[in-house]
Amino acid sequence: MCPWEFHDKPRDECGVLGIYAPGNNVSLKTYYGLNALQHRGEESAGIAVSDGKQIKVHKKMGLVTEVFNKASLSVLKGNIAIGHVRYSTGGDSSEANAQPLLYKDDKGSVAVAHNGNITNACQLKKRLDQTGSFGYPNLDSEIFLRFLAHYRNFSLEQLLELFLKEISGSYSLVLMTENSLIGLRDPYGMRPLCLGKLKGMESGYILASETCALKAAGGELVREIDPGEGVIIDKNGVNFRQSFPGGCRRLCIFEYIYLARSDSVMDGSSVNSVRRKFGSELAREHPVAGDLVISIPESGTAMAMGYAEECGLPFREGLLRNRYIGRTFIKPGQKNRELAVRMKFDVISDVIQGQRVVVVDDSLVRGTTSCQIIRMLREAGAKEVHLLVASPPLSFPCYYGIDIPSAAELVAARRTLEEIRQYVGADSLQYLSLKGMLQVLRRPKEFCTACFDGIYPVPVVEQETG
Ligand code: SF4
């Protein structure tokens, strides 16, 4: 990411997609599916397609609609494809690091697209070093290419098993050879991956980070890939490989809070309905005497609606988000950040004037956006402004592929509740408790919550960007 880009939310680092449809050209479907995953990565996009003989890759910096057009898609002809959208941290954002990554030798080609973060990549790279450089020195995903080179005589089944045994961290992976599509989810299932069936195509299947991409590509959900499970799709059909049966499931809870698209279904629950339940639980924990509830659009809207319903307060549109702002690049400094928030949001003054306003947001990261929005609401005549956050205080970094700032930048890491309230300038401030958040979920013990409680489910050996 450009260090000047303004963003005050955790960010996912990738979305992945794979399509297998014998007898059909899949590049357009891959494009539609990838477009539906755009929220998971806005820096670069790429598609690899096989026509059964060779794999062609097109990838560039930019949004899906910027990277692909009629001409580039027309070159990508084939019936198997994988796609990737990427967001990276630090200075690692370059076209060279865009995915899918392609591995080629005299036995054929394999393309790989990865969502997640490998926590033992340096150790593994040293161990496999004799296989040479692949040109991605700072990319943890390169480890998959090194394994492919080192264990080239292994079958696909053996390779998947090896990945699961040796590679630590979070990974939802799609791979393709000239003739097969493969999916793999890490033993903890931290990053999502689901399998869909393409409608009207006898042997057509699709793998994707989220169900919203299945719909966009003309598919319907078959089921989610289980933690520690691989799937190989080829002329023999769909074959599942479970290497870690009954493994320890730890889906990233931020998928429900902010990362996933609201219309996706994850772990059997609609993301939108879970967000509304977070809002309702927040209202039960912290009812506020207000006149109306507003959200910080669009991520906090479902939670604000849940809060308003539970409290019996009206939900109103009090803030407008500028749809045409795109990605906002600003110069460093507080003044410029404030300007960026004013460019991004507008207050609907007649809704706010003279009112006791309850503002519901999904999470509080640096607090800079909330601080500025509360000031704008007061300038518009709000009598009181109460900030309600539909997740617990964010106090710890993430080592599993979500870009959360360092503890020094997290507003909750070193401040009391009262100090945060003063910092953002609200009349009152409350967070949803971790207990309250988990109890609305179907399987409360099966989530990673490390950025809230510091309990990391997978040992962190090192941190690398991916
Ligand atoms: Fe998700 Fe937080 Fe766990 Fe990272 S630490 S995987 S953001 S819940």
GROMACS .gro file of C-alpha atoms and ligand atoms in nm:
model
  474
    1MET     CA    1   0.000   0.000   0.000
    2CYS     CA    2   0.115   0.351  -0.064
    3PRO     CA    3   0.200   0.485   0.282
    4TRP     CA    4  -0.004   0.792   0.205
    5GLU     CA    5  -0.321   0.608   0.134
    6PHE     CA    6  -0.586   0.700   0.385
    7HIS     CA    7  -0.752   0.402   0.549
    8ASP     CA    8  -0.869   0.354   0.905
    9LYS     CA    9  -0.994  -0.006   0.900
   10PRO     CA   10  -0.827  -0.348   0.908
   11ARG     CA   11  -0.768  -0.466   0.552
   12ASP     CA   12  -0.768  -0.809   0.402
   13GLU     CA   13  -0.468  -0.898   0.195
   14CYS     CA   14  -0.624  -1.101  -0.083
   15GLY     CA   15  -0.916  -1.274  -0.248
   16VAL     CA   16  -0.887  -1.592  -0.454
   17LEU     CA   17  -1.101  -1.761  -0.715
   18GLY     CA   18  -1.077  -2.070  -0.936
   19ILE     CA   19  -1.304  -2.201  -1.215
   20TYR     CA   20  -1.311  -2.541  -1.385
   21ALA     CA   21  -1.554  -2.575  -1.675
   22PRO     CA   22  -1.464  -2.828  -1.948
   23GLY     CA   23  -1.572  -2.715  -2.294
   24ASN     CA   24  -1.631  -2.354  -2.186
   25ASN     CA   25  -1.420  -2.042  -2.199
   26VAL     CA   26  -1.396  -1.926  -1.838
   27SER     CA   27  -1.211  -1.594  -1.852
   28LEU     CA   28  -1.524  -1.375  -1.840
   29LYS     CA   29  -1.672  -1.571  -1.549
   30THR     CA   30  -1.340  -1.541  -1.366
   31TYR     CA   31  -1.346  -1.167  -1.428
   32TYR     CA   32  -1.701  -1.134  -1.287
   33GLY     CA   33  -1.613  -1.347  -0.984
   34LEU     CA   34  -1.294  -1.156  -0.917
   35ASN     CA   35  -1.480  -0.829  -0.943
   36ALA     CA   36  -1.711  -0.946  -0.662
   37LEU     CA   37  -1.400  -1.003  -0.446
   38GLN     CA   38  -1.258  -0.656  -0.513
   39HIS     CA   39  -1.312  -0.548  -0.150
   40ARG     CA   40  -1.051  -0.810  -0.045
   41GLY     CA   41  -0.769  -0.643  -0.236
   42GLU     CA   42  -0.751  -0.327  -0.445
   43GLU     CA   43  -0.386  -0.302  -0.538
   44SER     CA   44  -0.340  -0.559  -0.809
   45ALA     CA   45  -0.542  -0.822  -0.992
   46GLY     CA   46  -0.452  -1.121  -1.203
   47ILE     CA   47  -0.595  -1.418  -1.389
   48ALA     CA   48  -0.421  -1.736  -1.509
   49VAL     CA   49  -0.599  -1.948  -1.772
   50SER     CA   50  -0.523  -2.291  -1.915
   51ASP     CA   51  -0.638  -2.420  -2.250
   52GLY     CA   52  -0.523  -2.772  -2.160
   53LYS     CA   53  -0.177  -2.721  -2.312
   54GLN     CA   54  -0.037  -2.408  -2.154
   55ILE     CA   55  -0.112  -2.156  -1.880
   56LYS     CA   56  -0.127  -1.785  -1.968
   57VAL     CA   57  -0.121  -1.515  -1.701
   58HIS     CA   58  -0.229  -1.151  -1.715
   59LYS     CA   59  -0.174  -0.942  -1.400
   60LYS     CA   60  -0.118  -0.575  -1.324
   61MET     CA   61  -0.149  -0.311  -1.058
   62GLY     CA   62  -0.500  -0.169  -1.028
   63LEU     CA   63  -0.863  -0.264  -0.976
   64VAL     CA   64  -1.011  -0.559  -1.165
   65THR     CA   65  -1.188  -0.324  -1.404
   66GLU     CA   66  -0.860  -0.138  -1.468
   67VAL     CA   67  -0.645  -0.448  -1.518
   68PHE     CA   68  -0.879  -0.628  -1.759
   69ASN     CA   69  -1.064  -0.519  -2.068
   70LYS     CA   70  -1.216  -0.689  -2.370
   71ALA     CA   71  -0.878  -0.720  -2.542
   72SER     CA   72  -0.689  -0.869  -2.246
   73LEU     CA   73  -0.971  -1.113  -2.167
   74SER     CA   74  -0.994  -1.227  -2.528
   75VAL     CA   75  -0.630  -1.345  -2.511
   76LEU     CA   76  -0.703  -1.552  -2.198
   77LYS     CA   77  -0.881  -1.845  -2.360
   78GLY     CA   78  -0.926  -2.170  -2.171
   79ASN     CA   79  -1.151  -2.380  -1.951
   80ILE     CA   80  -0.958  -2.366  -1.623
   81ALA     CA   81  -0.866  -2.042  -1.450
   82ILE     CA   82  -0.756  -1.899  -1.120
   83GLY     CA   83  -0.774  -1.533  -1.017
   84HIS     CA   84  -0.638  -1.313  -0.742
   85VAL     CA   85  -0.692  -0.966  -0.601
   86ARG     CA   86  -0.421  -0.836  -0.374
   87TYR     CA   87  -0.359  -0.586  -0.105
   88SER     CA   88  -0.013  -0.581   0.055
   89THR     CA   89   0.159  -0.403   0.341
   90GLY     CA   90   0.470  -0.184   0.342
   91GLY     CA   91   0.675  -0.130   0.030
   92ASP     CA   92   0.594  -0.466  -0.117
   93SER     CA   93   0.326  -0.347  -0.355
   94SER     CA   94   0.452  -0.403  -0.708
   95GLU     CA   95   0.346  -0.564  -1.032
   96ALA     CA   96   0.617  -0.826  -0.984
   97ASN     CA   97   0.444  -0.944  -0.667
   98ALA     CA   98   0.095  -0.954  -0.818
   99GLN     CA   99  -0.058  -1.301  -0.834
  100PRO     CA  100  -0.123  -1.568  -0.965
  101LEU     CA  101   0.241  -1.682  -0.946
  102LEU     CA  102   0.350  -1.919  -1.220
  103TYR     CA  103   0.588  -2.212  -1.180
  104LYS     CA  104   0.720  -2.384  -1.494
  105ASP     CA  105   0.959  -2.672  -1.560
  106ASP     CA  106   0.995  -2.956  -1.807
  107LYS     CA  107   0.708  -3.142  -1.639
  108GLY     CA  108   0.459  -2.861  -1.693
  109SER     CA  109   0.323  -2.552  -1.522
  110VAL     CA  110   0.146  -2.472  -1.197
  111ALA     CA  111  -0.016  -2.137  -1.114
  112VAL     CA  112  -0.082  -2.040  -0.752
  113ALA     CA  113  -0.298  -1.773  -0.584
  114HIS     CA  114  -0.281  -1.731  -0.207
  115ASN     CA  115  -0.483  -1.549   0.058
  116GLY     CA  116  -0.324  -1.535   0.404
  117ASN     CA  117   0.012  -1.503   0.571
  118ILE     CA  118   0.271  -1.775   0.626
  119THR     CA  119   0.430  -1.742   0.968
  120ASN     CA  120   0.727  -1.979   0.914
  121ALA     CA  121   0.817  -1.870   0.558
  122CYS     CA  122   1.177  -1.766   0.641
  123GLN     CA  123   1.258  -2.097   0.806
  124LEU     CA  124   1.110  -2.290   0.516
  125LYS     CA  125   1.289  -2.075   0.258
  126LYS     CA  126   1.622  -2.148   0.424
  127ARG     CA  127   1.549  -2.517   0.425
  128LEU     CA  128   1.452  -2.520   0.059
  129ASP     CA  129   1.713  -2.262  -0.046
  130GLN     CA  130   1.912  -2.488  -0.275
  131THR     CA  131   1.629  -2.471  -0.529
  132GLY     CA  132   1.734  -2.111  -0.616
  133SER     CA  133   1.547  -1.785  -0.644
  134PHE     CA  134   1.200  -1.739  -0.786
  135GLY     CA  135   1.214  -1.362  -0.800
  136TYR     CA  136   0.981  -1.287  -0.508
  137PRO     CA  137   1.226  -1.241  -0.218
  138ASN     CA  138   0.978  -1.062   0.009
  139LEU     CA  139   0.671  -1.262  -0.078
  140ASP     CA  140   0.571  -1.538   0.161
  141SER     CA  141   0.353  -1.696  -0.110
  142GLU     CA  142   0.674  -1.784  -0.296
  143ILE     CA  143   0.713  -2.072  -0.052
  144PHE     CA  144   0.453  -2.269  -0.248
  145LEU     CA  145   0.668  -2.244  -0.563
  146ARG     CA  146   0.974  -2.361  -0.368
  147PHE     CA  147   0.783  -2.663  -0.244
  148LEU     CA  148   0.668  -2.739  -0.598
  149ALA     CA  149   1.027  -2.724  -0.724
  150HIS     CA  150   1.172  -2.921  -0.436
  151TYR     CA  151   0.914  -3.198  -0.439
  152ARG     CA  152   0.848  -3.208  -0.813
  153ASN     CA  153   0.804  -3.586  -0.816
  154PHE     CA  154   0.522  -3.572  -0.563
  155SER     CA  155   0.163  -3.624  -0.673
  156LEU     CA  156  -0.086  -3.339  -0.616
  157GLU     CA  157  -0.231  -3.530  -0.319
  158GLN     CA  158   0.113  -3.568  -0.162
  159LEU     CA  159   0.191  -3.200  -0.218
  160LEU     CA  160  -0.129  -3.084  -0.049
  161GLU     CA  161  -0.054  -3.306   0.249
  162LEU     CA  162   0.299  -3.166   0.266
  163PHE     CA  163   0.176  -2.805   0.256
  164LEU     CA  164  -0.061  -2.875   0.545
  165LYS     CA  165   0.208  -3.044   0.754
  166GLU     CA  166   0.492  -2.800   0.692
  167ILE     CA  167   0.342  -2.456   0.631
  168SER     CA  168   0.221  -2.259   0.934
  169GLY     CA  169  -0.004  -1.956   0.938
  170SER     CA  170  -0.313  -1.882   0.737
  171TYR     CA  171  -0.370  -1.980   0.378
  172SER     CA  172  -0.660  -2.033   0.149
  173LEU     CA  173  -0.507  -2.138  -0.175
  174VAL     CA  174  -0.613  -2.204  -0.533
  175LEU     CA  175  -0.372  -2.378  -0.771
  176MET     CA  176  -0.404  -2.499  -1.125
  177THR     CA  177  -0.213  -2.722  -1.359
  178GLU     CA  178  -0.288  -2.737  -1.731
  179ASN     CA  179  -0.565  -2.987  -1.652
  180SER     CA  180  -0.681  -2.950  -1.296
  181LEU     CA  181  -0.802  -2.700  -1.037
  182ILE     CA  182  -0.701  -2.741  -0.674
  183GLY     CA  183  -0.817  -2.572  -0.354
  184LEU     CA  184  -0.664  -2.591  -0.006
  185ARG     CA  185  -0.751  -2.440   0.331
  186ASP     CA  186  -0.505  -2.424   0.623
  187PRO     CA  187  -0.557  -2.657   0.921
  188TYR     CA  188  -0.719  -2.378   1.125
  189GLY     CA  189  -0.940  -2.251   0.843
  190MET     CA  190  -0.844  -1.893   0.923
  191ARG     CA  191  -0.915  -1.758   0.577
  192PRO     CA  192  -1.238  -1.862   0.405
  193LEU     CA  193  -1.274  -2.080   0.094
  194CYS     CA  194  -1.589  -2.228  -0.054
  195LEU     CA  195  -1.684  -2.457  -0.340
  196GLY     CA  196  -1.968  -2.384  -0.580
  197LYS     CA  197  -2.127  -2.551  -0.880
  198LEU     CA  198  -2.162  -2.355  -1.201
  199LYS     CA  199  -2.528  -2.348  -1.304
  200GLY     CA  200  -2.610  -2.521  -1.631
  201MET     CA  201  -2.266  -2.683  -1.666
  202GLU     CA  202  -2.248  -3.055  -1.600
  203SER     CA  203  -1.889  -3.060  -1.468
  204GLY     CA  204  -1.843  -2.690  -1.394
  205TYR     CA  205  -1.711  -2.591  -1.050
  206ILE     CA  206  -1.588  -2.277  -0.882
  207LEU     CA  207  -1.373  -2.211  -0.575
  208ALA     CA  208  -1.381  -1.868  -0.410
  209SER     CA  209  -1.293  -1.679  -0.095
  210GLU     CA  210  -1.655  -1.576  -0.054
  211THR     CA  211  -1.997  -1.688  -0.173
  212CYS     CA  212  -2.064  -1.344  -0.329
  213ALA     CA  213  -1.812  -1.442  -0.599
  214LEU     CA  214  -1.991  -1.771  -0.668
  215LYS     CA  215  -2.311  -1.579  -0.740
  216ALA     CA  216  -2.133  -1.323  -0.959
  217ALA     CA  217  -1.976  -1.599  -1.171
  218GLY     CA  218  -2.305  -1.785  -1.216
  219GLY     CA  219  -2.259  -2.051  -0.948
  220GLU     CA  220  -2.424  -2.170  -0.630
  221LEU     CA  221  -2.272  -2.286  -0.304
  222VAL     CA  222  -2.199  -2.658  -0.263
  223ARG     CA  223  -2.019  -2.624   0.069
  224GLU     CA  224  -1.729  -2.456   0.241
  225ILE     CA  225  -1.392  -2.627   0.227
  226ASP     CA  226  -1.314  -2.756   0.576
  227PRO     CA  227  -1.002  -2.653   0.768
  228GLY     CA  228  -0.714  -2.877   0.664
  229GLU     CA  229  -0.903  -2.995   0.357
  230GLY     CA  230  -0.792  -2.999  -0.004
  231VAL     CA  231  -1.003  -3.047  -0.315
  232ILE     CA  232  -0.883  -3.160  -0.659
  233ILE     CA  233  -1.113  -3.099  -0.955
  234ASP     CA  234  -1.024  -3.267  -1.284
  235LYS     CA  235  -1.158  -3.511  -1.542
  236ASN     CA  236  -1.221  -3.760  -1.258
  237GLY     CA  237  -1.462  -3.521  -1.088
  238VAL     CA  238  -1.433  -3.354  -0.747
  239ASN     CA  239  -1.211  -3.530  -0.493
  240PHE     CA  240  -1.180  -3.406  -0.137
  241ARG     CA  241  -0.872  -3.481   0.075
  242GLN     CA  242  -0.900  -3.430   0.449
  243SER     CA  243  -0.558  -3.436   0.610
  244PHE     CA  244  -0.652  -3.291   0.948
  245PRO     CA  245  -0.990  -3.438   1.038
  246GLY     CA  246  -1.160  -3.265   1.329
  247GLY     CA  247  -0.888  -2.997   1.323
  248CYS     CA  248  -0.897  -2.685   1.531
  249ARG     CA  249  -1.121  -2.441   1.342
  250ARG     CA  250  -1.030  -2.073   1.391
  251LEU     CA  251  -1.196  -1.856   1.127
  252CYS     CA  252  -1.087  -1.490   1.148
  253ILE     CA  253  -1.368  -1.311   1.332
  254PHE     CA  254  -1.296  -0.993   1.135
  255GLU     CA  255  -1.458  -1.160   0.834
  256TYR     CA  256  -1.790  -1.106   1.011
  257ILE     CA  257  -1.703  -0.765   1.157
  258TYR     CA  258  -1.572  -0.590   0.847
  259LEU     CA  259  -1.383  -0.792   0.585
  260ALA     CA  260  -1.643  -1.007   0.409
  261ARG     CA  261  -1.907  -0.864   0.180
  262SER     CA  262  -2.240  -0.831   0.355
  263ASP     CA  263  -2.421  -1.061   0.109
  264SER     CA  264  -2.177  -1.349   0.160
  265VAL     CA  265  -2.254  -1.657   0.367
  266MET     CA  266  -1.976  -1.776   0.594
  267ASP     CA  267  -1.968  -2.080   0.819
  268GLY     CA  268  -2.337  -2.129   0.741
  269SER     CA  269  -2.443  -1.778   0.850
  270SER     CA  270  -2.523  -1.474   0.642
  271VAL     CA  271  -2.265  -1.204   0.712
  272ASN     CA  272  -2.537  -0.938   0.712
  273SER     CA  273  -2.747  -1.121   0.972
  274VAL     CA  274  -2.444  -1.174   1.200
  275ARG     CA  275  -2.365  -0.802   1.177
  276ARG     CA  276  -2.723  -0.713   1.275
  277LYS     CA  277  -2.694  -0.951   1.571
  278PHE     CA  278  -2.370  -0.781   1.681
  279GLY     CA  279  -2.565  -0.452   1.677
  280SER     CA  280  -2.855  -0.601   1.877
  281GLU     CA  281  -2.617  -0.746   2.136
  282LEU     CA  282  -2.441  -0.410   2.161
  283ALA     CA  283  -2.778  -0.248   2.235
  284ARG     CA  284  -2.853  -0.505   2.506
  285GLU     CA  285  -2.514  -0.442   2.664
  286HIS     CA  286  -2.512  -0.065   2.625
  287PRO     CA  287  -2.852   0.101   2.571
  288VAL     CA  288  -2.809   0.477   2.525
  289ALA     CA  289  -3.069   0.749   2.573
  290GLY     CA  290  -3.060   0.897   2.223
  291ASP     CA  291  -3.307   1.030   1.965
  292LEU     CA  292  -3.181   0.842   1.660
  293VAL     CA  293  -2.919   0.593   1.542
  294ILE     CA  294  -2.688   0.650   1.245
  295SER     CA  295  -2.409   0.440   1.099
  296ILE     CA  296  -2.070   0.523   0.954
  297PRO     CA  297  -2.148   0.396   0.604
  298GLU     CA  298  -2.133   0.140   0.472
  299SER     CA  299  -1.956  -0.108   0.695
  300GLY     CA  300  -2.140  -0.016   1.017
  301THR     CA  301  -2.489  -0.004   0.866
  302ALA     CA  302  -2.613  -0.357   0.946
  303MET     CA  303  -2.486  -0.321   1.304
  304ALA     CA  304  -2.652   0.021   1.343
  305MET     CA  305  -2.982  -0.125   1.217
  306GLY     CA  306  -2.955  -0.411   1.469
  307TYR     CA  307  -2.881  -0.160   1.745
  308ALA     CA  308  -3.174   0.066   1.650
  309GLU     CA  309  -3.420  -0.226   1.628
  310GLU     CA  310  -3.322  -0.359   1.969
  311CYS     CA  311  -3.338  -0.015   2.136
  312GLY     CA  312  -3.657   0.089   1.961
  313LEU     CA  313  -3.488   0.401   1.823
  314PRO     CA  314  -3.527   0.522   1.462
  315PHE     CA  315  -3.239   0.440   1.224
  316ARG     CA  316  -3.164   0.739   1.002
  317GLU     CA  317  -2.922   0.819   0.722
  318GLY     CA  318  -2.715   1.090   0.889
  319LEU     CA  319  -2.391   1.052   0.696
  320LEU     CA  320  -2.340   1.021   0.323
  321ARG     CA  321  -2.036   0.849   0.180
  322ASN     CA  322  -1.892   1.000  -0.136
  323ARG     CA  323  -1.919   0.716  -0.389
  324TYR     CA  324  -1.685   0.876  -0.637
  325ILE     CA  325  -1.386   0.930  -0.415
  326GLY     CA  326  -1.229   0.592  -0.501
  327ARG     CA  327  -0.902   0.528  -0.327
  328THR     CA  328  -0.797   0.839  -0.139
  329PHE     CA  329  -0.430   0.930  -0.145
  330ILE     CA  330  -0.324   1.202   0.092
  331LYS     CA  331  -0.005   1.349   0.222
  332PRO     CA  332   0.094   1.251   0.577
  333GLY     CA  333  -0.018   1.463   0.870
  334GLN     CA  334  -0.325   1.518   1.082
  335LYS     CA  335  -0.460   1.810   0.877
  336ASN     CA  336  -0.455   1.606   0.556
  337ARG     CA  337  -0.621   1.308   0.724
  338GLU     CA  338  -0.900   1.540   0.840
  339LEU     CA  339  -0.943   1.674   0.488
  340ALA     CA  340  -0.964   1.319   0.358
  341VAL     CA  341  -1.247   1.233   0.600
  342ARG     CA  342  -1.434   1.547   0.491
  343MET     CA  343  -1.390   1.441   0.128
  344LYS     CA  344  -1.518   1.095   0.208
  345PHE     CA  345  -1.822   1.177   0.426
  346ASP     CA  346  -2.090   1.445   0.436
  347VAL     CA  347  -2.337   1.510   0.717
  348ILE     CA  348  -2.710   1.538   0.639
  349SER     CA  349  -2.761   1.837   0.867
  350ASP     CA  350  -3.141   1.841   0.898
  351VAL     CA  351  -3.135   1.482   1.027
  352ILE     CA  352  -2.871   1.562   1.288
  353GLN     CA  353  -2.960   1.912   1.408
  354GLY     CA  354  -3.071   1.930   1.773
  355GLN     CA  355  -3.061   1.550   1.810
  356ARG     CA  356  -2.895   1.315   2.057
  357VAL     CA  357  -2.715   1.106   1.796
  358VAL     CA  358  -2.606   0.744   1.853
  359VAL     CA  359  -2.329   0.660   1.602
  360VAL     CA  360  -2.262   0.288   1.548
  361ASP     CA  361  -1.937   0.176   1.385
  362ASP     CA  362  -1.806  -0.177   1.324
  363SER     CA  363  -1.460  -0.123   1.476
  364LEU     CA  364  -1.225   0.145   1.603
  365VAL     CA  365  -0.868   0.125   1.472
  366ARG     CA  366  -0.672   0.451   1.496
  367GLY     CA  367  -0.982   0.650   1.588
  368THR     CA  368  -0.891   0.928   1.343
  369THR     CA  369  -1.205   0.886   1.129
  370SER     CA  370  -1.442   0.869   1.427
  371CYS     CA  371  -1.279   1.173   1.583
  372GLN     CA  372  -1.334   1.377   1.267
  373ILE     CA  373  -1.687   1.250   1.208
  374ILE     CA  374  -1.791   1.338   1.563
  375ARG     CA  375  -1.657   1.689   1.508
  376MET     CA  376  -1.854   1.717   1.182
  377LEU     CA  377  -2.173   1.599   1.357
  378ARG     CA  378  -2.129   1.865   1.627
  379GLU     CA  379  -2.067   2.132   1.363
  380ALA     CA  380  -2.396   2.021   1.201
  381GLY     CA  381  -2.581   2.091   1.528
  382ALA     CA  382  -2.594   1.752   1.706
  383LYS     CA  383  -2.694   1.803   2.072
  384GLU     CA  384  -2.505   1.492   2.189
  385VAL     CA  385  -2.293   1.234   2.007
  386HIS     CA  386  -2.257   0.881   2.152
  387LEU     CA  387  -2.017   0.638   1.984
  388LEU     CA  388  -2.102   0.267   2.002
  389VAL     CA  389  -1.851   0.019   1.857
  390ALA     CA  390  -1.987  -0.323   1.754
  391SER     CA  391  -1.666  -0.513   1.833
  392PRO     CA  392  -1.426  -0.518   2.130
  393PRO     CA  393  -1.125  -0.283   2.171
  394LEU     CA  394  -0.862  -0.368   1.910
  395SER     CA  395  -0.534  -0.399   2.099
  396PHE     CA  396  -0.304  -0.651   1.928
  397PRO     CA  397  -0.151  -0.686   1.580
  398CYS     CA  398  -0.248  -0.959   1.333
  399TYR     CA  399   0.014  -1.203   1.200
  400TYR     CA  400  -0.226  -1.396   0.981
  401GLY     CA  401  -0.273  -1.173   0.680
  402ILE     CA  402  -0.490  -0.882   0.796
  403ASP     CA  403  -0.332  -0.540   0.794
  404ILE     CA  404  -0.386  -0.397   1.141
  405PRO     CA  405  -0.154  -0.111   1.246
  406SER     CA  406   0.108  -0.159   1.518
  407ALA     CA  407   0.002  -0.131   1.882
  408ALA     CA  408   0.149   0.221   1.889
  409GLU     CA  409  -0.114   0.330   1.635
  410LEU     CA  410  -0.412   0.141   1.776
  411VAL     CA  411  -0.623   0.384   1.974
  412ALA     CA  412  -0.726   0.116   2.226
  413ALA     CA  413  -0.385  -0.041   2.282
  414ARG     CA  414  -0.264   0.197   2.549
  415ARG     CA  415  -0.563   0.400   2.656
  416THR     CA  416  -0.847   0.352   2.903
  417LEU     CA  417  -1.206   0.372   2.781
  418GLU     CA  418  -1.233   0.725   2.920
  419GLU     CA  419  -0.910   0.831   2.747
  420ILE     CA  420  -1.039   0.697   2.413
  421ARG     CA  421  -1.371   0.880   2.466
  422GLN     CA  422  -1.185   1.203   2.524
  423TYR     CA  423  -0.962   1.139   2.221
  424VAL     CA  424  -1.255   1.088   1.983
  425GLY     CA  425  -1.458   1.364   2.149
  426ALA     CA  426  -1.780   1.168   2.209
  427ASP     CA  427  -2.026   1.229   2.493
  428SER     CA  428  -2.007   0.857   2.567
  429LEU     CA  429  -1.824   0.557   2.421
  430GLN     CA  430  -1.894   0.187   2.456
  431TYR     CA  431  -1.766  -0.131   2.289
  432LEU     CA  432  -1.935  -0.467   2.238
  433SER     CA  433  -1.774  -0.719   2.475
  434LEU     CA  434  -1.584  -1.020   2.337
  435LYS     CA  435  -1.821  -1.248   2.526
  436GLY     CA  436  -2.122  -1.072   2.376
  437MET     CA  437  -1.977  -1.087   2.026
  438LEU     CA  438  -1.901  -1.459   2.047
  439GLN     CA  439  -2.232  -1.561   2.197
  440VAL     CA  440  -2.429  -1.456   1.890
  441LEU     CA  441  -2.221  -1.693   1.671
  442ARG     CA  442  -2.317  -2.052   1.596
  443ARG     CA  443  -1.977  -2.191   1.699
  444PRO     CA  444  -1.833  -1.936   1.943
  445LYS     CA  445  -1.520  -2.134   2.023
  446GLU     CA  446  -1.413  -2.171   1.661
  447PHE     CA  447  -1.283  -1.821   1.585
  448CYS     CA  448  -0.953  -1.641   1.596
  449THR     CA  449  -0.991  -1.338   1.824
  450ALA     CA  450  -0.619  -1.268   1.874
  451CYS     CA  451  -0.634  -0.897   1.786
  452PHE     CA  452  -0.880  -0.852   2.074
  453ASP     CA  453  -0.743  -1.087   2.340
  454GLY     CA  454  -0.381  -1.153   2.230
  455ILE     CA  455  -0.438  -1.531   2.219
  456TYR     CA  456  -0.277  -1.641   1.892
  457PRO     CA  457  -0.402  -1.982   1.776
  458VAL     CA  458  -0.101  -2.051   1.549
  459PRO     CA  459   0.248  -1.992   1.692
  460VAL     CA  460   0.404  -1.679   1.546
  461VAL     CA  461   0.760  -1.760   1.445
  462GLU     CA  462   0.810  -1.449   1.239
  463GLN     CA  463   0.617  -1.193   1.043
  464GLU     CA  464   0.633  -1.150   0.668
  465THR     CA  465   0.414  -0.971   0.426
  466GLY     CA  466   0.215  -1.164   0.169
  467SF4    FE1  467  -0.851  -1.201   1.221
  467SF4    FE2  468  -0.768  -1.060   1.432
  467SF4    FE3  469  -0.715  -1.322   1.412
  467SF4    FE4  470  -0.595  -1.149   1.250
  467SF4     S1  471  -0.570  -1.161   1.472
  467SF4     S2  472  -0.686  -1.346   1.192
  467SF4     S3  473  -0.759  -0.997   1.217
  467SF4     S4  474  -0.918  -1.224   1.433
   0.00000   0.00000   0.00000
